[in-house]
Each structure stands twice: as structure tokens, then as C-alpha cells.
Short mmCIF file of C-alpha atoms and ligand atoms in Angstrom, two decimals:
data_model
loop_
_atom_site.label_atom_id
_atom_site.label_comp_id
_atom_site.label_asym_id
_atom_site.label_seq_id
_atom_site.Cartn_x
_atom_site.Cartn_y
_atom_site.Cartn_z
CA MET A 407 -33.75 -70.16 83.10
CA GLY A 408 -30.21 -71.07 82.03
CA THR A 409 -27.86 -68.37 80.82
CA GLU A 410 -26.90 -68.75 77.22
CA THR A 411 -23.28 -67.77 76.61
CA SER A 412 -22.61 -69.26 73.24
CA GLY A 413 -22.49 -65.92 71.36
CA ALA A 414 -24.34 -65.21 68.13
CA ALA A 415 -27.47 -67.25 67.44
CA GLY A 416 -25.80 -68.92 64.49
CA GLN A 417 -23.30 -70.66 66.83
CA VAL A 418 -25.97 -72.17 69.07
CA ALA A 419 -26.03 -75.95 69.00
CA ALA A 420 -28.88 -77.51 67.03
CA GLU A 421 -30.29 -79.19 70.14
CA GLN A 422 -30.34 -75.89 72.05
CA GLN A 423 -31.96 -74.13 69.06
CA ALA A 424 -34.68 -76.78 68.97
CA ARG A 425 -35.39 -76.25 72.71
CA GLU A 426 -35.66 -72.49 72.20
CA LYS A 427 -37.90 -72.86 69.16
CA ASP A 428 -40.10 -75.31 71.02
CA LEU A 429 -40.69 -72.67 73.73
CA VAL A 430 -41.60 -70.04 71.13
CA ASP A 431 -44.11 -72.45 69.56
CA LYS A 432 -45.64 -73.22 72.95
CA VAL A 433 -46.09 -69.55 73.85
CA VAL A 434 -47.52 -68.74 70.40
CA ALA A 435 -49.96 -71.65 70.74
CA SER A 436 -51.04 -70.42 74.20
CA PHE A 437 -52.75 -67.47 72.52
CA GLU A 438 -54.85 -69.68 70.22
CA THR A 439 -57.72 -69.43 72.70
CA ALA A 440 -58.07 -65.64 72.28
CA GLN A 441 -61.64 -64.76 71.29
CA ASP A 442 -60.60 -61.53 69.57
CA PRO A 443 -58.72 -62.44 66.35
CA ARG A 444 -56.84 -59.14 66.30
CA LEU A 445 -55.64 -59.65 69.89
CA LYS A 446 -54.54 -63.15 68.94
CA GLN A 447 -52.61 -61.82 65.94
CA LEU A 448 -50.94 -59.09 68.04
CA MET A 449 -49.91 -61.41 70.89
CA GLN A 450 -48.62 -64.16 68.62
CA ALA A 451 -46.60 -61.74 66.49
CA LEU A 452 -45.28 -60.00 69.62
CA THR A 453 -44.19 -63.37 71.00
CA ARG A 454 -42.38 -64.31 67.78
CA HIS A 455 -40.58 -60.97 67.49
CA LEU A 456 -39.71 -60.71 71.19
CA HIS A 457 -38.25 -64.20 71.26
CA ALA A 458 -36.39 -63.56 68.01
CA PHE A 459 -34.80 -60.52 69.66
CA LEU A 460 -33.92 -62.43 72.84
CA ARG A 461 -32.37 -65.23 70.80
CA GLU A 462 -30.57 -62.98 68.32
CA VAL A 463 -28.76 -60.96 71.00
CA ARG A 464 -28.45 -63.98 73.36
CA LEU A 465 -29.83 -61.78 76.17
CA THR A 466 -28.14 -62.37 79.53
CA GLU A 467 -30.11 -62.62 82.75
CA ALA A 468 -28.36 -59.46 84.00
CA GLU A 469 -29.52 -57.60 80.89
CA TRP A 470 -33.09 -58.86 81.33
CA ASP A 471 -32.93 -57.67 84.93
CA ALA A 472 -31.71 -54.24 83.79
CA ALA A 473 -34.57 -54.04 81.29
CA ILE A 474 -37.12 -54.81 84.04
CA ARG A 475 -35.54 -52.18 86.28
CA PHE A 476 -35.68 -49.66 83.41
CA LEU A 477 -39.40 -50.30 82.82
CA THR A 478 -40.08 -50.18 86.56
CA ALA A 479 -38.37 -46.77 86.78
CA ALA A 480 -40.41 -45.57 83.78
CA GLY A 481 -43.55 -46.62 85.62
CA HIS A 482 -42.52 -44.89 88.83
CA ILE A 483 -41.84 -41.55 87.15
CA THR A 484 -45.09 -41.63 85.15
CA ASP A 485 -48.11 -39.74 86.49
CA ASP A 486 -50.90 -37.63 85.00
CA LYS A 487 -48.36 -34.94 83.99
CA ARG A 488 -45.35 -37.04 83.03
CA GLN A 489 -45.60 -39.95 80.57
CA GLU A 490 -42.27 -41.75 80.34
CA PHE A 491 -43.69 -44.55 78.14
CA ILE A 492 -44.70 -42.06 75.42
CA LEU A 493 -41.17 -40.65 75.59
CA LEU A 494 -39.75 -44.16 75.24
CA SER A 495 -41.95 -44.86 72.24
CA ASP A 496 -40.89 -41.51 70.76
CA VAL A 497 -37.12 -41.97 71.13
CA LEU A 498 -37.36 -45.53 69.74
CA GLY A 499 -39.09 -44.15 66.63
CA ALA A 500 -42.12 -46.34 67.45
CA SER A 501 -44.44 -43.31 67.60
CA MET A 502 -43.32 -42.08 64.18
CA GLN A 503 -43.53 -45.59 62.69
CA THR A 504 -47.11 -45.99 63.95
CA ILE A 505 -47.94 -42.57 62.49
CA ALA A 506 -46.39 -43.57 59.16
CA ILE A 507 -48.44 -46.79 59.07
CA ASN A 508 -51.71 -45.05 59.96
CA ASN A 509 -51.35 -41.85 57.95
CA GLU A 510 -50.48 -42.98 54.47
CA ALA A 511 -49.58 -40.14 52.13
CA TYR A 512 -52.73 -39.02 50.32
CA ALA A 513 -52.45 -36.68 47.32
CA ASN A 514 -51.21 -33.28 48.55
CA ALA A 515 -52.55 -33.68 52.11
CA THR A 516 -50.37 -32.20 54.87
CA GLU A 517 -48.18 -34.81 56.54
CA ALA A 518 -48.63 -35.90 60.15
CA THR A 519 -46.05 -36.09 62.88
CA VAL A 520 -45.76 -37.04 66.53
CA LEU A 521 -48.34 -35.83 69.11
CA GLY A 522 -45.93 -35.73 72.05
CA PRO A 523 -46.92 -35.80 75.73
CA PHE A 524 -47.89 -32.13 76.17
CA PHE A 525 -51.28 -31.93 74.48
CA VAL A 526 -53.94 -31.05 77.06
CA GLU A 527 -57.74 -31.21 76.60
CA GLY A 528 -59.77 -28.11 77.32
CA SER A 529 -57.51 -25.37 75.97
CA PRO A 530 -58.95 -21.84 75.84
CA GLU A 531 -60.65 -20.71 72.62
CA ILE A 532 -59.09 -17.71 70.91
CA PRO A 533 -60.76 -15.59 68.23
CA LEU A 534 -59.26 -15.38 64.75
CA GLY A 535 -56.24 -13.10 65.11
CA GLY A 536 -56.15 -13.79 68.87
CA ASP A 537 -53.06 -14.58 70.92
CA MET A 538 -52.52 -18.17 72.11
CA SER A 539 -49.37 -17.26 74.06
CA PHE A 540 -51.31 -15.98 77.08
CA GLY A 541 -48.14 -14.27 78.27
CA ALA A 542 -45.70 -17.17 77.66
CA ALA A 543 -42.12 -15.92 77.24
CA GLY A 544 -41.04 -15.62 73.61
CA GLN A 545 -40.90 -13.47 70.50
CA PRO A 546 -44.39 -12.79 69.05
CA CYS A 547 -45.05 -14.82 65.91
CA TRP A 548 -47.91 -14.22 63.46
CA VAL A 549 -49.23 -17.51 62.04
CA GLU A 550 -51.66 -17.55 59.13
CA GLY A 551 -52.86 -19.82 56.37
CA THR A 552 -55.72 -21.73 54.87
CA VAL A 553 -57.42 -25.04 55.56
CA THR A 554 -58.52 -26.76 52.35
CA ASP A 555 -59.37 -30.20 51.06
CA THR A 556 -57.08 -31.96 48.60
CA ASP A 557 -58.93 -30.29 45.68
CA GLY A 558 -58.17 -26.84 47.12
CA LYS A 559 -61.74 -26.26 48.35
CA PRO A 560 -61.82 -24.21 51.60
CA VAL A 561 -62.70 -26.07 54.80
CA PRO A 562 -64.62 -23.62 57.01
CA GLY A 563 -65.09 -24.25 60.74
CA ALA A 564 -62.05 -26.54 61.07
CA ARG A 565 -61.13 -26.82 64.75
CA MET A 566 -57.44 -26.12 65.25
CA GLU A 567 -55.64 -26.86 68.51
CA VAL A 568 -52.22 -25.23 68.74
CA TRP A 569 -49.62 -25.63 71.48
CA GLU A 570 -45.90 -25.04 71.97
CA ALA A 571 -43.05 -24.61 74.47
CA ASP A 572 -42.04 -21.16 75.69
CA GLU A 573 -38.62 -19.66 74.91
CA ASP A 574 -37.22 -21.28 78.06
CA GLY A 575 -38.09 -24.67 76.58
CA PHE A 576 -41.04 -25.55 78.81
CA TYR A 577 -44.72 -26.26 78.19
CA ASP A 578 -47.19 -24.69 80.63
CA VAL A 579 -47.91 -28.11 82.21
CA GLN A 580 -44.24 -28.42 83.17
CA TYR A 581 -44.58 -25.50 85.60
CA ASP A 582 -45.94 -26.09 89.10
CA ASP A 583 -48.37 -23.18 89.09
CA ASP A 584 -51.28 -24.55 86.99
CA ARG A 585 -50.84 -21.84 84.36
CA THR A 586 -52.39 -22.18 80.91
CA ALA A 587 -50.13 -20.56 78.31
CA ALA A 588 -48.90 -21.15 74.76
CA ARG A 589 -51.93 -23.27 73.92
CA GLY A 590 -55.39 -22.59 72.58
CA HIS A 591 -57.91 -23.47 69.91
CA LEU A 592 -59.58 -21.55 67.11
CA PHE A 593 -61.73 -22.21 64.05
CA SER A 594 -61.08 -21.47 60.40
CA ASP A 595 -63.48 -18.86 58.98
CA GLU A 596 -66.03 -19.29 56.19
CA THR A 597 -63.28 -18.88 53.56
CA GLY A 598 -61.15 -21.57 55.26
CA THR A 599 -58.52 -19.08 56.43
CA TYR A 600 -57.09 -18.67 59.91
CA ARG A 601 -54.65 -16.42 61.72
CA PHE A 602 -53.36 -16.08 65.25
CA TRP A 603 -50.46 -14.84 67.36
CA ALA A 604 -48.12 -17.44 68.85
CA ILE A 605 -44.48 -17.23 69.91
CA THR A 606 -41.54 -18.06 67.65
CA PRO A 607 -40.71 -21.74 68.31
CA THR A 608 -37.34 -22.43 69.95
CA PRO A 609 -35.51 -25.75 70.51
CA TYR A 610 -36.04 -27.61 73.78
CA PRO A 611 -35.07 -30.94 75.31
CA ILE A 612 -37.63 -33.67 75.87
CA PRO A 613 -37.83 -34.41 79.62
CA HIS A 614 -34.51 -36.18 80.23
CA ASP A 615 -34.26 -36.45 84.01
CA GLY A 616 -35.73 -39.99 84.00
CA PRO A 617 -34.85 -43.42 82.60
CA VAL A 618 -35.36 -42.36 78.97
CA GLY A 619 -32.91 -39.47 79.46
CA ALA A 620 -30.43 -41.90 81.04
CA LEU A 621 -30.80 -44.21 78.03
CA LEU A 622 -30.16 -41.32 75.61
CA ALA A 623 -27.08 -40.28 77.60
CA ALA A 624 -25.77 -43.88 77.66
CA VAL A 625 -25.91 -44.10 73.87
CA GLY A 626 -24.61 -40.56 73.25
CA ARG A 627 -27.89 -39.18 71.87
CA SER A 628 -29.16 -35.65 72.46
CA PRO A 629 -32.61 -35.07 74.01
CA MET A 630 -33.14 -31.91 71.90
CA ARG A 631 -36.17 -31.44 69.69
CA ALA A 632 -36.04 -29.16 66.67
CA SER A 633 -38.08 -25.95 67.17
CA HIS A 634 -41.75 -26.52 66.34
CA LEU A 635 -45.35 -25.46 66.82
CA HIS A 636 -47.97 -28.21 67.29
CA PHE A 637 -51.28 -28.42 65.41
CA ASP A 638 -54.28 -30.75 65.74
CA VAL A 639 -56.78 -29.96 62.99
CA ARG A 640 -60.22 -31.56 62.79
CA ALA A 641 -63.14 -31.01 60.41
CA GLU A 642 -66.27 -32.91 59.47
CA GLY A 643 -65.56 -35.46 56.74
CA ARG A 644 -61.79 -34.92 56.91
CA ARG A 645 -58.96 -37.08 58.27
CA THR A 646 -57.74 -35.64 61.61
CA LEU A 647 -54.30 -34.10 61.19
CA ILE A 648 -51.83 -34.11 64.08
CA THR A 649 -48.67 -32.34 63.05
CA HIS A 650 -46.09 -29.59 63.69
CA ILE A 651 -44.43 -26.91 61.67
CA PHE A 652 -40.66 -26.66 61.97
CA VAL A 653 -38.38 -23.64 61.49
CA ARG A 654 -36.27 -23.63 58.33
CA GLY A 655 -32.60 -23.20 59.20
CA ASP A 656 -32.86 -24.76 62.68
CA GLU A 657 -29.64 -26.74 63.12
CA LEU A 658 -31.53 -29.51 64.94
CA LEU A 659 -33.73 -30.42 61.95
CA GLY A 660 -31.47 -33.34 61.03
CA ARG A 661 -31.23 -34.78 64.56
CA ASP A 662 -34.61 -34.36 66.22
CA ALA A 663 -34.69 -36.64 69.30
CA VAL A 664 -38.01 -38.21 68.29
CA PHE A 665 -37.53 -38.40 64.47
CA GLY A 666 -40.50 -36.07 63.97
CA VAL A 667 -39.14 -33.85 61.17
CA LYS A 668 -40.52 -34.19 57.64
CA ASP A 669 -39.27 -31.90 54.86
CA SER A 670 -42.78 -30.79 53.91
CA LEU A 671 -43.32 -29.49 57.46
CA ILE A 672 -40.31 -27.15 57.43
CA HIS A 673 -41.46 -23.54 56.99
CA ASP A 674 -39.94 -20.09 56.59
CA PHE A 675 -40.33 -18.05 59.74
CA VAL A 676 -39.69 -14.50 58.53
CA GLU A 677 -38.03 -12.13 61.01
CA HIS A 678 -39.43 -8.58 61.25
CA PRO A 679 -37.27 -6.00 63.04
CA ALA A 680 -38.70 -3.90 65.87
CA GLY A 681 -40.84 -1.12 64.46
CA THR A 682 -42.17 -3.13 61.49
CA PRO A 683 -46.00 -2.76 61.53
CA ALA A 684 -47.84 -5.96 62.47
CA PRO A 685 -50.40 -7.41 59.99
CA ASP A 686 -53.30 -6.67 62.34
CA GLY A 687 -51.96 -3.33 63.62
CA ARG A 688 -51.08 -4.83 67.03
CA ASP A 689 -48.84 -2.65 69.18
CA LEU A 690 -45.75 -4.79 69.76
CA ALA A 691 -44.22 -2.33 72.21
CA GLY A 692 -41.02 -1.97 70.21
CA ARG A 693 -40.35 -5.69 69.93
CA SER A 694 -39.25 -7.64 66.88
CA TRP A 695 -41.63 -10.34 65.66
CA SER A 696 -41.75 -13.20 63.17
CA SER A 697 -44.36 -14.56 60.78
CA VAL A 698 -45.07 -17.85 59.08
CA ARG A 699 -47.60 -19.12 56.56
CA PHE A 700 -48.92 -22.67 56.91
CA ASP A 701 -51.51 -23.82 54.38
CA ILE A 702 -53.12 -26.98 55.70
CA VAL A 703 -54.55 -29.61 53.37
CA LEU A 704 -56.82 -32.25 54.91
CA ALA A 705 -57.32 -35.71 53.40
CA PRO A 706 -60.81 -37.23 53.26
CA ALA A 707 -61.88 -39.00 56.45
CA ASP A 708 -62.17 -42.40 54.78
CA THR A 709 -58.42 -42.58 54.19
CA ALA A 710 -55.95 -43.97 56.73
CA GLY A 711 -55.72 -41.56 59.67
CA PRO A 712 -55.37 -41.62 63.46
CA GLY A 713 -57.37 -44.47 64.94
CA ILE A 714 -58.42 -45.96 61.61
CA ALA A 715 -57.09 -49.48 61.18
CA SER A 716 -55.95 -50.22 57.64
CA ASP A 717 -58.59 -52.96 57.36
CA ASP A 718 -61.35 -50.38 57.93
CA ARG A 719 -60.24 -48.17 55.07
CA SER A 720 -62.07 -47.73 51.82
CA LEU A 721 -59.51 -46.01 49.61
C1 LIG B 718 -43.26 -32.60 71.94
O1 LIG B 718 -43.07 -32.19 70.83
O2 LIG B 718 -43.96 -31.94 72.69
C2 LIG B 718 -42.62 -33.87 72.36
C3 LIG B 718 -42.65 -34.94 71.50
C4 LIG B 718 -42.05 -36.12 71.90
C5 LIG B 718 -41.46 -36.22 73.14
C6 LIG B 718 -41.44 -35.13 73.99
C7 LIG B 718 -42.03 -33.94 73.59
FE1 LIG B 719 -43.41 -30.13 71.30
#
């Protein structure tokens, strides 16, 4: 492969441009044999866009080499607890773009945001009013609200997974001791309401000791995420909602490392000084606490949602 040094694509000689275009056409044509039409579409479009990028920036061989080394390092640091490729997708905004494409706004339905790499299957069930912190460090936070459809009708029995970082900025899976803390699941009651104890969300950095962290540092970007509490809400006949709530007033709202903040997801976390009685009479041992209300509205299942290709939709 020869190194192209002629600067911007516009200054490349016509003959050279023709050679480059010829290669793109050949690679695109090589996917004509794909049996699966969607796979064919994806690979041909990927080829066109990738080559357009290479040609636009006139990528040097040294830069291509650096890119391969970056991806290799991302692979090496990835295991069943650390997923550097999800982080990469997140910091490039690719996760949020895919969410935007697949979760079109529907009436007053609650908006979706990024899943992140810290969701874990098999969280403990907590009763309504139970405590999902399981001893995680942080200020107690009372979370309550309703789950309804877009007409305001209660959705009973909605399964709600909730998870968050502790006040030191770590999820349970980031500790080496196999603890389960600050995660759990519960179900909305027959009136579609729910309530539970969590901990007040605090800001934390996405894991930045790997290649993605090095990339952020190289471009002068912060790894910090705005404070948030994760939700995954599922109910029969409803579009699955994967989202967070964010803390109004958090100074990181405008510069979340993964572009996850949406205005409609910013909520008032009310501070209650030590000694203020808790809603359920819990003894808070002289600690202050916070509370937040999050009314969740679920779109119908047959609207664009996670895992539903736009072609499959019947809006
Ligand atoms: C999270 O919110 O857990 C998260 C999202 C994206 C990257 C890293 C963490
Ligand atoms: Fe998170």
C-alpha cells in the first residue's frame, strides 16, 4: 500500500482518485454474494463510509498502525467484567446514536439513554419500599413514582431493574470481592406505583485506565459521567425502557462523557436534613437523606424500541 501524502482529498490527482474509487467499487462488489440482504447492506455501506473516511483524512500508514494497536489494546483489556468496546462506542456517541435511531420519541413516553457496561443479570429482588443499596456507601435516597402507559393507565407488575455506583464512584462489579450492592429489581404494584431506597447518585469517571481513557486524555476530554441512577423497565405489551435519572444542578450535566443526558431525565433530588422523618418511618440513624420522584411512561411494544429494527415496526 503506497502512502498518500498529497493532503486533502480535493488535491488528489484524478488518476489517483480513479484508482482509489476503483478499489472501493471492488470491495463493495465483493459483498454481492451475501445471502442475507441486511448483512450485504451493512457491509457495503460500511465499506463506502470507511473508505470515504480513509480518503478524506488521507490516512497515513503510521496512523493505521496506531489504530490497529489501539483496537488490539482494547481487546486485551476486555474480559467478562471490563468491556472496552462498549466504552469506545459510548465515548464516540455511537451508543447514544443507536439508541436515538431505535427509540423514536413516542407521545409522552419516557426517553431512553445508554445502558453502560455495569448492568448484571440476576440482581436480587427487593420488596416495594426495600433497599437496593445492600450496604453500598452513600446517602440514603428514597425513590418513588408510577409506571403508566402513554394514556396514563397504570402498568402493574412492571419489572424494574435499578443499579448505580456507590459514593466512591464504583459499581459493585468493579470491586474484587464479588459483592452485590447498589443493584436490585422490584415490581410495580397493582396501582402501577413503586418505591424503594437507593443511594443519592454521585458523579464518577468511566473506567479510564485503558486505551479509551488514553484517547480521552489525548483529546482533552474528561471521563466523568453526570450523577445518575439506572433503570431497565419491562412490562407485557410495552416497549422496554433503558434509561437513567440525572440530578438537577449537577455541574456535569452539560459534559457527560458518553452524551447520555436528556433534559427530560433530569430530576429534582430533594435534600432532607438529619432528623427529618422518612416516608416509610425508616430509622436513618441520624443521617440526612434525599428523595426523588420519577414517573415512568412506557410506549406500546409495537413502536421502535431496543432490538426492534425500524422495518419491523407497525406505527
Ligand atoms: C454507566 O453509566 O454505567 C456507564 C455508561 C457508559 C460508560 C461507562 C459507564
Ligand atoms: Fe452508570
